[in-house]
């Protein structure tokens, strides 16, 4: 039973940390059990201790002063990645550029439907091109910026329709907010316009919407979000390294061709 529990735990970790579709995860896990003979690779009683000590530099670990129960520093430069855990380089075999570009084209249409009235207003602001160019300098492509804008506007409007103060519980508010968001998303912005200053796009309120774009657009790459609390920075890193997230775009569809 101990090893059965370990197997289930490994599968859960594998599933939670992966951004592959659930069916693909299930197939790969079955291959680990059969072709990889994972079921016969049991650990000795001190196997966890050996694995833990094997991924730390002694000097770096000692600096945390674990013996004194001091907090571990926020920086993690004392951790080293074993060679067998290093990420592969190059584009993923799951990456299909033609499919990705087709989905980006499709998404442009939806994003523009939710933002075109606001974009018309923002273009009259002389600072708008500077705001967009600053976001580009941070490595964001135009379709990703537009995705964040659409999410930001929909969130602001849904909050106006379903303000948290009007509900007795978080569950009731979330349900009302989700309904309002979905309805707004399927509505052309000419019928839901709400003025939002362009300067909001350069402030801290907009940044979280931009940072979570990698998690929001995983379906563009045939991937899916499996974890409850995703690491957006890690998502962007893997998409950049393995799925050309940093470069793919359909520039002729961009509304930012200043």
Tab-separated table of C-alpha atoms in Angstrom:
chain	number	residue	atom	x	y	z
A	1	UNK	CA	0.000	0.000	0.000
A	2	UNK	CA	2.909	2.327	0.747
A	3	UNK	CA	4.204	2.130	-2.802
A	4	UNK	CA	0.710	2.370	-4.267
A	5	UNK	CA	0.283	5.618	-2.343
A	6	UNK	CA	3.646	6.821	-3.632
A	7	UNK	CA	2.562	6.048	-7.188
A	8	UNK	CA	-0.649	8.026	-6.777
A	9	UNK	CA	1.288	10.922	-5.252
A	10	UNK	CA	3.741	10.941	-8.156
A	11	UNK	CA	0.851	10.926	-10.620
A	12	UNK	CA	-0.815	13.853	-8.805
A	13	UNK	CA	2.412	15.867	-8.782
A	14	UNK	CA	3.016	15.027	-12.429
A	15	UNK	CA	-0.509	16.165	-13.285
A	16	UNK	CA	-0.437	19.359	-11.214
A	17	UNK	CA	2.929	20.545	-12.508
A	18	UNK	CA	2.386	19.684	-16.146
A	19	UNK	CA	0.638	21.876	-18.707
A	20	UNK	CA	-0.009	18.962	-21.051
A	21	UNK	CA	-3.633	17.894	-21.682
A	22	UNK	CA	-5.044	15.410	-19.153
A	23	UNK	CA	-5.247	12.582	-21.711
A	24	UNK	CA	-1.591	13.046	-22.632
A	25	UNK	CA	-0.569	13.010	-18.953
A	26	UNK	CA	-2.483	9.778	-18.369
A	27	UNK	CA	-0.794	8.134	-21.377
A	28	UNK	CA	2.700	9.239	-20.317
A	29	UNK	CA	2.131	8.047	-16.753
A	30	UNK	CA	1.018	4.634	-18.029
A	31	UNK	CA	4.218	4.476	-20.071
A	32	UNK	CA	6.240	5.216	-16.917
A	33	UNK	CA	4.581	2.253	-15.228
A	34	UNK	CA	5.014	-0.130	-18.137
A	35	UNK	CA	7.926	0.816	-20.397
A	36	UNK	CA	9.723	2.758	-17.670
A	37	UNK	CA	9.054	0.040	-15.051
A	38	UNK	CA	8.490	2.750	-12.434
A	39	UNK	CA	6.547	0.303	-10.282
A	40	UNK	CA	9.685	-1.768	-9.665
A	41	UNK	CA	11.897	1.198	-8.807
A	42	UNK	CA	11.215	1.455	-5.090
A	43	UNK	CA	13.179	3.660	-2.744
A	44	UNK	CA	15.243	2.530	0.216
A	45	UNK	CA	14.227	3.806	3.632
A	46	UNK	CA	16.595	6.787	3.360
A	47	UNK	CA	15.985	7.401	-0.343
A	48	UNK	CA	14.189	10.706	0.265
A	49	UNK	CA	17.075	11.974	2.393
A	50	UNK	CA	19.574	11.068	-0.328
A	51	UNK	CA	17.511	12.768	-3.000
A	52	UNK	CA	17.079	15.896	-0.865
A	53	UNK	CA	20.778	16.196	-0.085
A	54	UNK	CA	21.656	15.489	-3.694
A	55	UNK	CA	20.071	18.666	-5.031
A	56	UNK	CA	21.679	21.170	-2.636
A	57	UNK	CA	25.097	22.729	-2.453
A	58	UNK	CA	26.464	22.263	1.072
A	59	UNK	CA	27.702	25.849	1.424
A	60	UNK	CA	24.483	27.324	0.133
A	61	UNK	CA	22.374	25.108	2.355
A	62	UNK	CA	24.418	25.943	5.443
A	63	UNK	CA	23.815	29.645	4.819
A	64	UNK	CA	20.127	29.108	5.541
A	65	UNK	CA	21.094	28.232	9.156
A	66	UNK	CA	18.459	25.553	9.322
A	67	UNK	CA	19.834	24.403	12.676
A	68	UNK	CA	18.834	27.762	14.146
A	69	UNK	CA	15.359	27.614	12.561
A	70	UNK	CA	15.899	30.905	10.806
A	71	UNK	CA	13.703	31.658	7.764
A	72	UNK	CA	15.088	30.439	4.449
A	73	UNK	CA	16.103	33.399	2.249
A	74	UNK	CA	13.712	34.278	-0.559
A	75	UNK	CA	16.449	33.721	-3.124
A	76	UNK	CA	16.908	30.093	-4.155
A	77	UNK	CA	20.429	30.178	-5.523
A	78	UNK	CA	21.518	27.441	-3.120
A	79	UNK	CA	19.441	24.950	-5.104
A	80	UNK	CA	20.968	23.137	-8.036
A	81	UNK	CA	19.044	21.148	-10.626
A	82	UNK	CA	20.212	17.568	-11.193
A	83	UNK	CA	21.099	16.769	-14.789
A	84	UNK	CA	18.205	14.320	-15.119
A	85	UNK	CA	15.757	17.143	-14.260
A	86	UNK	CA	17.135	19.758	-16.629
A	87	UNK	CA	14.614	20.979	-19.197
A	88	UNK	CA	15.191	19.995	-22.797
A	89	UNK	CA	16.208	22.739	-25.195
A	90	UNK	CA	14.616	23.575	-28.526
A	91	UNK	CA	11.012	23.603	-29.635
A	92	UNK	CA	8.643	21.047	-28.139
A	93	UNK	CA	7.343	18.189	-30.306
A	94	UNK	CA	3.891	19.409	-29.243
A	95	UNK	CA	4.498	22.793	-30.909
A	96	UNK	CA	2.807	23.294	-34.286
A	97	UNK	CA	3.409	26.778	-35.655
A	98	UNK	CA	0.674	26.673	-38.272
A	99	UNK	CA	-1.900	25.649	-35.683
A	100	UNK	CA	-0.668	28.298	-33.232
A	101	UNK	CA	-0.886	31.110	-35.797
A	102	UNK	CA	-4.380	29.988	-36.824
A	103	UNK	CA	-5.540	30.160	-33.210
A	104	UNK	CA	-3.877	33.546	-32.708
A	105	UNK	CA	-5.818	34.851	-35.732
A	106	UNK	CA	-9.019	33.488	-34.239
A	107	UNK	CA	-8.253	35.038	-30.857
A	108	UNK	CA	-7.542	38.440	-32.397
A	109	UNK	CA	-11.150	38.541	-33.580
A	110	UNK	CA	-12.512	37.880	-30.096
A	111	UNK	CA	-10.135	40.275	-28.364
A	112	UNK	CA	-10.975	43.092	-30.782
A	113	UNK	CA	-14.694	42.516	-30.274
A	114	UNK	CA	-14.165	43.132	-26.546
A	115	UNK	CA	-11.788	46.096	-26.891
A	116	UNK	CA	-12.393	48.060	-30.128
A	117	UNK	CA	-14.387	50.897	-28.525
A	118	UNK	CA	-11.780	51.373	-25.804
A	119	UNK	CA	-8.975	51.207	-28.382
A	120	UNK	CA	-10.635	54.003	-30.364
A	121	UNK	CA	-10.665	56.103	-27.202
A	122	UNK	CA	-7.080	55.226	-26.211
A	123	UNK	CA	-5.664	56.026	-29.647
A	124	UNK	CA	-6.592	59.660	-29.076
A	125	UNK	CA	-4.209	59.705	-26.115
A	126	UNK	CA	-0.701	60.799	-27.279
A	127	UNK	CA	0.859	58.550	-24.609
A	128	UNK	CA	-0.807	55.382	-25.899
A	129	UNK	CA	1.938	54.414	-28.424
A	130	UNK	CA	4.559	54.888	-25.696
A	131	UNK	CA	2.603	52.630	-23.330
A	132	UNK	CA	2.378	49.878	-25.967
A	133	UNK	CA	6.039	50.169	-26.938
A	134	UNK	CA	7.087	49.890	-23.284
A	135	UNK	CA	5.109	46.650	-23.006
A	136	UNK	CA	6.730	45.379	-26.201
A	137	UNK	CA	10.159	46.104	-24.714
A	138	UNK	CA	9.273	43.739	-21.873
A	139	UNK	CA	8.911	40.938	-24.418
A	140	UNK	CA	5.153	40.913	-24.898
A	141	UNK	CA	3.784	40.393	-28.386
A	142	UNK	CA	0.838	42.494	-29.599
A	143	UNK	CA	-1.715	39.669	-29.421
A	144	UNK	CA	-0.678	38.972	-25.826
A	145	UNK	CA	-1.044	42.651	-24.878
A	146	UNK	CA	-4.474	42.700	-26.498
A	147	UNK	CA	-5.466	39.543	-24.604
A	148	UNK	CA	-4.561	41.226	-21.315
A	149	UNK	CA	-6.504	44.361	-22.321
A	150	UNK	CA	-9.621	42.316	-23.087
A	151	UNK	CA	-9.398	40.465	-19.757
A	152	UNK	CA	-8.757	43.715	-17.883
A	153	UNK	CA	-11.758	45.490	-19.432
A	154	UNK	CA	-14.077	42.517	-18.952
A	155	UNK	CA	-13.017	42.239	-15.306
A	156	UNK	CA	-13.604	45.940	-14.664
A	157	UNK	CA	-17.059	45.855	-16.257
A	158	UNK	CA	-18.088	42.605	-14.545
A	159	UNK	CA	-17.084	44.111	-11.203
A	160	UNK	CA	-19.321	47.099	-11.909
A	161	UNK	CA	-22.237	44.786	-12.723
A	162	UNK	CA	-21.619	42.509	-9.731
A	163	UNK	CA	-19.838	44.527	-7.008
A	164	UNK	CA	-18.608	42.297	-4.130
A	165	UNK	CA	-20.306	44.527	-1.526
A	166	UNK	CA	-23.713	43.488	-2.878
A	167	UNK	CA	-23.309	39.821	-1.929
A	168	UNK	CA	-23.448	38.002	1.380
A	169	UNK	CA	-20.790	35.441	0.524
A	170	UNK	CA	-17.749	35.028	-1.686
A	171	UNK	CA	-19.382	32.057	-3.406
A	172	UNK	CA	-22.435	34.096	-4.376
A	173	UNK	CA	-20.260	36.919	-5.678
A	174	UNK	CA	-18.011	34.595	-7.688
A	175	UNK	CA	-21.038	32.990	-9.338
A	176	UNK	CA	-22.525	36.382	-10.264
A	177	UNK	CA	-19.171	37.712	-11.431
A	178	UNK	CA	-18.547	34.647	-13.600
A	179	UNK	CA	-21.960	35.030	-15.225
A	180	UNK	CA	-21.444	38.756	-15.882
A	181	UNK	CA	-17.955	38.144	-17.295
A	182	UNK	CA	-19.201	35.438	-19.676
A	183	UNK	CA	-22.066	37.607	-20.907
A	184	UNK	CA	-19.766	40.572	-21.496
A	185	UNK	CA	-17.265	38.395	-23.324
A	186	UNK	CA	-19.923	37.374	-25.831
A	187	UNK	CA	-21.084	40.986	-26.288
A	188	UNK	CA	-19.578	43.461	-28.762
A	189	UNK	CA	-17.965	46.330	-26.851
A	190	UNK	CA	-20.109	48.909	-28.609
A	191	UNK	CA	-22.923	47.614	-26.365
A	192	UNK	CA	-20.857	47.498	-23.163
A	193	UNK	CA	-18.413	50.395	-23.403
A	194	UNK	CA	-17.110	51.839	-20.145
A	195	UNK	CA	-14.456	54.546	-20.183
A	196	UNK	CA	-11.116	53.472	-18.739
A	197	UNK	CA	-8.123	55.869	-18.956
A	198	UNK	CA	-5.211	54.687	-21.117
A	199	UNK	CA	-2.872	55.450	-18.205
A	200	UNK	CA	-4.338	52.432	-16.384
A	201	UNK	CA	-2.440	50.250	-18.857
A	202	UNK	CA	0.863	51.626	-17.577
A	203	UNK	CA	0.020	51.191	-13.910
A	204	UNK	CA	0.254	48.328	-11.411
A	205	UNK	CA	-3.452	47.504	-11.757
A	206	UNK	CA	-3.002	46.235	-15.326
A	207	UNK	CA	0.224	44.291	-14.753
A	208	UNK	CA	-1.389	41.208	-13.117
A	209	UNK	CA	-3.627	40.731	-16.157
A	210	UNK	CA	-0.579	40.802	-18.403
A	211	UNK	CA	1.387	38.416	-16.194
A	212	UNK	CA	-1.345	35.775	-16.271
A	213	UNK	CA	-1.702	35.801	-20.055
A	214	UNK	CA	0.597	32.732	-20.430
A	215	UNK	CA	-1.819	30.709	-18.280
A	216	UNK	CA	-4.912	32.103	-19.990
A	217	UNK	CA	-3.844	31.244	-23.554
A	218	UNK	CA	-2.487	27.714	-23.075
A	219	UNK	CA	-5.180	26.310	-25.372
A	220	UNK	CA	-3.518	28.169	-28.259
A	221	UNK	CA	-0.688	25.654	-27.912
A	222	UNK	CA	-2.884	22.627	-27.232
A	223	UNK	CA	-1.991	22.773	-23.537
A	224	UNK	CA	-4.065	23.180	-20.397
A	225	UNK	CA	-3.770	24.575	-16.867
A	226	UNK	CA	-3.936	21.736	-14.345
A	227	UNK	CA	-2.878	23.430	-11.114
A	228	UNK	CA	-5.088	25.468	-8.788
A	229	UNK	CA	-2.424	28.099	-8.124
A	230	UNK	CA	-0.341	28.446	-11.310
A	231	UNK	CA	3.117	29.981	-11.434
A	232	UNK	CA	2.689	32.542	-14.208
A	233	UNK	CA	6.411	33.280	-14.453
A	234	UNK	CA	7.168	29.590	-14.936
A	235	UNK	CA	4.425	29.288	-17.565
A	236	UNK	CA	5.930	32.146	-19.552
A	237	UNK	CA	9.432	30.668	-19.256
A	238	UNK	CA	8.396	27.265	-20.614
A	239	UNK	CA	6.274	28.802	-23.387
A	240	UNK	CA	9.171	31.056	-24.404
A	241	UNK	CA	11.677	28.196	-24.403
A	242	UNK	CA	9.597	25.449	-25.985
A	243	UNK	CA	6.652	27.062	-27.808
A	244	UNK	CA	8.008	30.297	-29.358
A	245	UNK	CA	5.710	32.402	-27.175
A	246	UNK	CA	8.226	35.265	-27.404
A	247	UNK	CA	8.026	35.518	-31.193
A	248	UNK	CA	4.792	34.208	-32.756
A	249	UNK	CA	2.246	36.833	-33.771
A	250	UNK	CA	0.098	37.850	-36.733
A	251	UNK	CA	1.272	41.431	-37.045
A	252	UNK	CA	-1.108	42.453	-39.816
A	253	UNK	CA	-4.013	41.922	-37.411
A	254	UNK	CA	-2.521	44.041	-34.635
A	255	UNK	CA	-4.397	47.239	-33.746
A	256	UNK	CA	-1.091	48.734	-32.586
A	257	UNK	CA	0.457	49.437	-35.973
A	258	UNK	CA	1.302	53.036	-35.168
